[in-house]
């Protein structure tokens, strides 16, 4: 499909966006098809990548030892609730629910609890770091401490009867404090490990609810491994270091000895018990319990904490406003509704964000003489996002997932559809809701019946008619505000600078968003002026089962699709005019993504769609037909659409696949689509959750619909916390063992710095022998504390070597990128 170039009147007429001009500015080589694709942004060795992970945390222990139940029990909120209930001013079930949450926790697992420990358990250096992070402004120490500094200290009566001052912090900050303690606990710790450890501390953020950590260094496409493999390598080491920091804190800070064993792991959606607690507390008390204080990552942490409170209030209000949209859409047809809680819990979800950068584009934007400006970046970047969104269903459930069981009683549209009314047009919203109800088999005597509202009635209906609900393959993408839909007057992706500001103003006026928050997108541009590099961030990843198999291949696929988007644009095949910017057209392509996350088998595209690029894709899709239910629409099977996307990749991206060496990635993608029950991440995580359920007689449960929703979801959390965490630790240790072979070579032949450091850490033991010796301990009670510290130091040494290699590579490739643009 060859399209003509269009210009938008609001563009600066002095800036040209035609493909010929863009190709000249970017330095595209037309001497051969191979030279053309090799010179594209994000092709060849042009891509760099970084990743941000969010982890789930729990503290294991009884309700008298762990901070969360203690804090609730001691809070004025709990005491006032009891008093009002006794006076008859409150429903008596409210304090009873809080009491049950505290006292009826058979597993002694407390999600997102803070921890408390004696102040004298940390080293003087760690205490120094803590005091620095308590400053109101880290750049102005003379301004003193934060106004809430005393919130992080409590008095505790010790065994000798004396009061002891304890530190009270969230686990997300505990990780940074643990790292500062680990590198300063021994006097003989090599300086290279101390200096590197200090730099790594800044990569552990105390944001939102869960710990956030981002890449210790960016990685690039290398000769001996793909970009995805390099990303996975860095992610495995960072995950393993996080596990070691958790174990170190449990030992060194006396947490385990005092009934507070911390566990960190990957889990995508908010825990079941935290959701239950959220239903019976106010939004203000929820923020006090679970919103992190932003001690690490910002100079003015208290301002960031206030901002995160704003985000929580805005999202809570936004979901309430979605109810009126559902009524306007005709989905809510009766006055009896179950209002969403005034405290929205979606900020407690945990995803993975993968950012890709282009060395070539970054060099051009840094050079004011290049002629390639931020206006070109915006024009092309918006179009890349629009093209890429058509391919995003390839990632959902195949490489990333978050399976979740919905009970029949959950199927209130005002709750289960979450933020979808703000993300999709009414037409597509109604289509998704009708097909979701059909998938969940909510029928009584042939008629679809959603829950009526009163819980006791809905439970009776569920039991009598055997209504089981549904399994959603990636519930995080439905339960979270994943993206925002533009308005008729303010499209977001039309390539015009400032369109995001105008859209935020429109959405704020409608009560959907706040102008102070960044706009949510599935694939978000990373502007050079803001980030120091030019690229894109993929925000659609939930959970991976394996770093090497899932994360690595998904990053490769993300790079391929991004490079292919530039190929379409710079060859003149696709322009903004080919993908209209009205809300309906935007919603039309995104409905496929959300339907895939829900597991809906079909979707509908208007035969006269204004999305010419989507119509081109449909030419490669089999088994489409005119819809009998929706005149003027074409019915498309989701699986066939995925197969069609693969055909497009293989046909249009043939040279790119060869150039990037991604033949195995495409083959892996086909395998996951064709045999999803064996190879998709959604299937693997579902099977893992089922493995944690007790046997039903002699037979183990093999179908998630044959078990109650809360039992499946709890089993999934247990699987992520134990089995999957240990499997990912084992994968990371195996990778590190291979990496230590390289370190051995470096030590023996090249650099005395590493040899001296190893001699200090290990006693006549090679790194490979050491890791083989301690690996079995991770499957039981964990290695000895001394070995944990040794492994952490060795890991930091390995990371230092990676950073050194990365910086050397970046310097060489930056010079190459600059030379190519001249």
PDB file of N, CA and C in Angstrom, residues 702-732:
ATOM      1  N   UNK A 702      -6.953 -29.653  37.175  1.00  0.00           N
ATOM      2  CA  UNK A 702      -6.252 -29.294  35.939  1.00  0.00           C
ATOM      3  C   UNK A 702      -6.950 -28.178  35.174  1.00  0.00           C
ATOM      4  N   UNK A 703      -8.126 -27.782  35.622  1.00  0.00           N
ATOM      5  CA  UNK A 703      -8.859 -26.709  34.950  1.00  0.00           C
ATOM      6  C   UNK A 703      -9.178 -25.609  35.956  1.00  0.00           C
ATOM      7  N   UNK A 704      -8.791 -24.373  35.673  1.00  0.00           N
ATOM      8  CA  UNK A 704      -9.031 -23.283  36.631  1.00  0.00           C
ATOM      9  C   UNK A 704     -10.503 -23.024  36.907  1.00  0.00           C
ATOM     10  N   UNK A 705     -11.376 -23.375  35.946  1.00  0.00           N
ATOM     11  CA  UNK A 705     -12.805 -23.134  36.154  1.00  0.00           C
ATOM     12  C   UNK A 705     -13.422 -24.152  37.099  1.00  0.00           C
ATOM     13  N   UNK A 706     -12.671 -25.177  37.473  1.00  0.00           N
ATOM     14  CA  UNK A 706     -13.183 -26.188  38.400  1.00  0.00           C
ATOM     15  C   UNK A 706     -12.823 -25.895  39.848  1.00  0.00           C
ATOM     16  N   UNK A 707     -12.306 -24.705  40.090  1.00  0.00           N
ATOM     17  CA  UNK A 707     -11.944 -24.317  41.447  1.00  0.00           C
ATOM     18  C   UNK A 707     -12.496 -22.926  41.704  1.00  0.00           C
ATOM     19  N   UNK A 708     -12.820 -22.648  42.954  1.00  0.00           N
ATOM     20  CA  UNK A 708     -13.358 -21.338  43.296  1.00  0.00           C
ATOM     21  C   UNK A 708     -12.358 -20.241  42.958  1.00  0.00           C
ATOM     22  N   UNK A 709     -12.881 -19.088  42.601  1.00  0.00           N
ATOM     23  CA  UNK A 709     -12.037 -17.985  42.144  1.00  0.00           C
ATOM     24  C   UNK A 709     -11.011 -17.574  43.190  1.00  0.00           C
ATOM     25  N   UNK A 710     -11.455 -17.390  44.450  1.00  0.00           N
ATOM     26  CA  UNK A 710     -10.515 -16.926  45.468  1.00  0.00           C
ATOM     27  C   UNK A 710      -9.446 -17.975  45.761  1.00  0.00           C
ATOM     28  N   UNK A 711      -9.807 -19.279  45.632  1.00  0.00           N
ATOM     29  CA  UNK A 711      -8.822 -20.339  45.846  1.00  0.00           C
ATOM     30  C   UNK A 711      -7.760 -20.329  44.739  1.00  0.00           C
ATOM     31  N   UNK A 712      -8.204 -20.149  43.495  1.00  0.00           N
ATOM     32  CA  UNK A 712      -7.239 -20.095  42.393  1.00  0.00           C
ATOM     33  C   UNK A 712      -6.315 -18.896  42.543  1.00  0.00           C
ATOM     34  N   UNK A 713      -6.875 -17.722  42.823  1.00  0.00           N
ATOM     35  CA  UNK A 713      -6.069 -16.507  42.922  1.00  0.00           C
ATOM     36  C   UNK A 713      -5.074 -16.576  44.075  1.00  0.00           C
ATOM     37  N   UNK A 714      -5.499 -17.156  45.182  1.00  0.00           N
ATOM     38  CA  UNK A 714      -4.570 -17.333  46.306  1.00  0.00           C
ATOM     39  C   UNK A 714      -3.470 -18.326  45.953  1.00  0.00           C
ATOM     40  N   UNK A 715      -3.851 -19.388  45.225  1.00  0.00           N
ATOM     41  CA  UNK A 715      -2.848 -20.364  44.796  1.00  0.00           C
ATOM     42  C   UNK A 715      -1.843 -19.740  43.836  1.00  0.00           C
ATOM     43  N   UNK A 716      -2.339 -18.855  42.955  1.00  0.00           N
ATOM     44  CA  UNK A 716      -1.443 -18.168  42.025  1.00  0.00           C
ATOM     45  C   UNK A 716      -0.442 -17.307  42.785  1.00  0.00           C
ATOM     46  N   UNK A 717      -0.909 -16.584  43.793  1.00  0.00           N
ATOM     47  CA  UNK A 717      -0.011 -15.752  44.589  1.00  0.00           C
ATOM     48  C   UNK A 717       1.035 -16.613  45.291  1.00  0.00           C
ATOM     49  N   UNK A 718       0.606 -17.755  45.800  1.00  0.00           N
ATOM     50  CA  UNK A 718       1.538 -18.667  46.463  1.00  0.00           C
ATOM     51  C   UNK A 718       2.566 -19.206  45.478  1.00  0.00           C
ATOM     52  N   UNK A 719       2.127 -19.526  44.277  1.00  0.00           N
ATOM     53  CA  UNK A 719       3.044 -20.028  43.245  1.00  0.00           C
ATOM     54  C   UNK A 719       4.082 -18.969  42.880  1.00  0.00           C
ATOM     55  N   UNK A 720       3.642 -17.727  42.688  1.00  0.00           N
ATOM     56  CA  UNK A 720       4.579 -16.657  42.353  1.00  0.00           C
ATOM     57  C   UNK A 720       5.578 -16.425  43.494  1.00  0.00           C
ATOM     58  N   UNK A 721       5.072 -16.485  44.702  1.00  0.00           N
ATOM     59  CA  UNK A 721       5.892 -16.163  45.887  1.00  0.00           C
ATOM     60  C   UNK A 721       6.941 -17.243  46.166  1.00  0.00           C
ATOM     61  N   UNK A 722       6.613 -18.473  45.891  1.00  0.00           N
ATOM     62  CA  UNK A 722       7.512 -19.578  46.241  1.00  0.00           C
ATOM     63  C   UNK A 722       8.129 -20.233  45.003  1.00  0.00           C
ATOM     64  N   UNK A 723       7.351 -21.000  44.286  1.00  0.00           N
ATOM     65  CA  UNK A 723       7.882 -21.805  43.180  1.00  0.00           C
ATOM     66  C   UNK A 723       8.528 -20.952  42.095  1.00  0.00           C
ATOM     67  N   UNK A 724       7.791 -19.961  41.601  1.00  0.00           N
ATOM     68  CA  UNK A 724       8.308 -19.169  40.491  1.00  0.00           C
ATOM     69  C   UNK A 724       9.519 -18.344  40.925  1.00  0.00           C
ATOM     70  N   UNK A 725       9.460 -17.796  42.120  1.00  0.00           N
ATOM     71  CA  UNK A 725      10.602 -17.019  42.630  1.00  0.00           C
ATOM     72  C   UNK A 725      11.861 -17.883  42.691  1.00  0.00           C
ATOM     73  N   UNK A 726      11.737 -19.097  43.218  1.00  0.00           N
ATOM     74  CA  UNK A 726      12.891 -19.985  43.302  1.00  0.00           C
ATOM     75  C   UNK A 726      13.371 -20.408  41.918  1.00  0.00           C
ATOM     76  N   UNK A 727      12.429 -20.601  40.997  1.00  0.00           N
ATOM     77  CA  UNK A 727      12.825 -20.964  39.635  1.00  0.00           C
ATOM     78  C   UNK A 727      13.591 -19.822  38.977  1.00  0.00           C
ATOM     79  N   UNK A 728      13.132 -18.596  39.197  1.00  0.00           N
ATOM     80  CA  UNK A 728      13.823 -17.453  38.601  1.00  0.00           C
ATOM     81  C   UNK A 728      15.167 -17.189  39.278  1.00  0.00           C
ATOM     82  N   UNK A 729      15.263 -17.488  40.568  1.00  0.00           N
ATOM     83  CA  UNK A 729      16.564 -17.402  41.245  1.00  0.00           C
ATOM     84  C   UNK A 729      17.522 -18.426  40.637  1.00  0.00           C
ATOM     85  N   UNK A 730      17.029 -19.643  40.426  1.00  0.00           N
ATOM     86  CA  UNK A 730      17.872 -20.694  39.845  1.00  0.00           C
ATOM     87  C   UNK A 730      18.328 -20.305  38.440  1.00  0.00           C
ATOM     88  N   UNK A 731      17.426 -19.730  37.649  1.00  0.00           N
ATOM     89  CA  UNK A 731      17.789 -19.281  36.299  1.00  0.00           C
ATOM     90  C   UNK A 731      18.860 -18.194  36.371  1.00  0.00           C
ATOM     91  N   UNK A 732      18.720 -17.279  37.314  1.00  0.00           N
ATOM     92  CA  UNK A 732      19.690 -16.192  37.457  1.00  0.00           C
ATOM     93  C   UNK A 732      21.037 -16.713  37.934  1.00  0.00           C
TER      94      UNK A 732
END
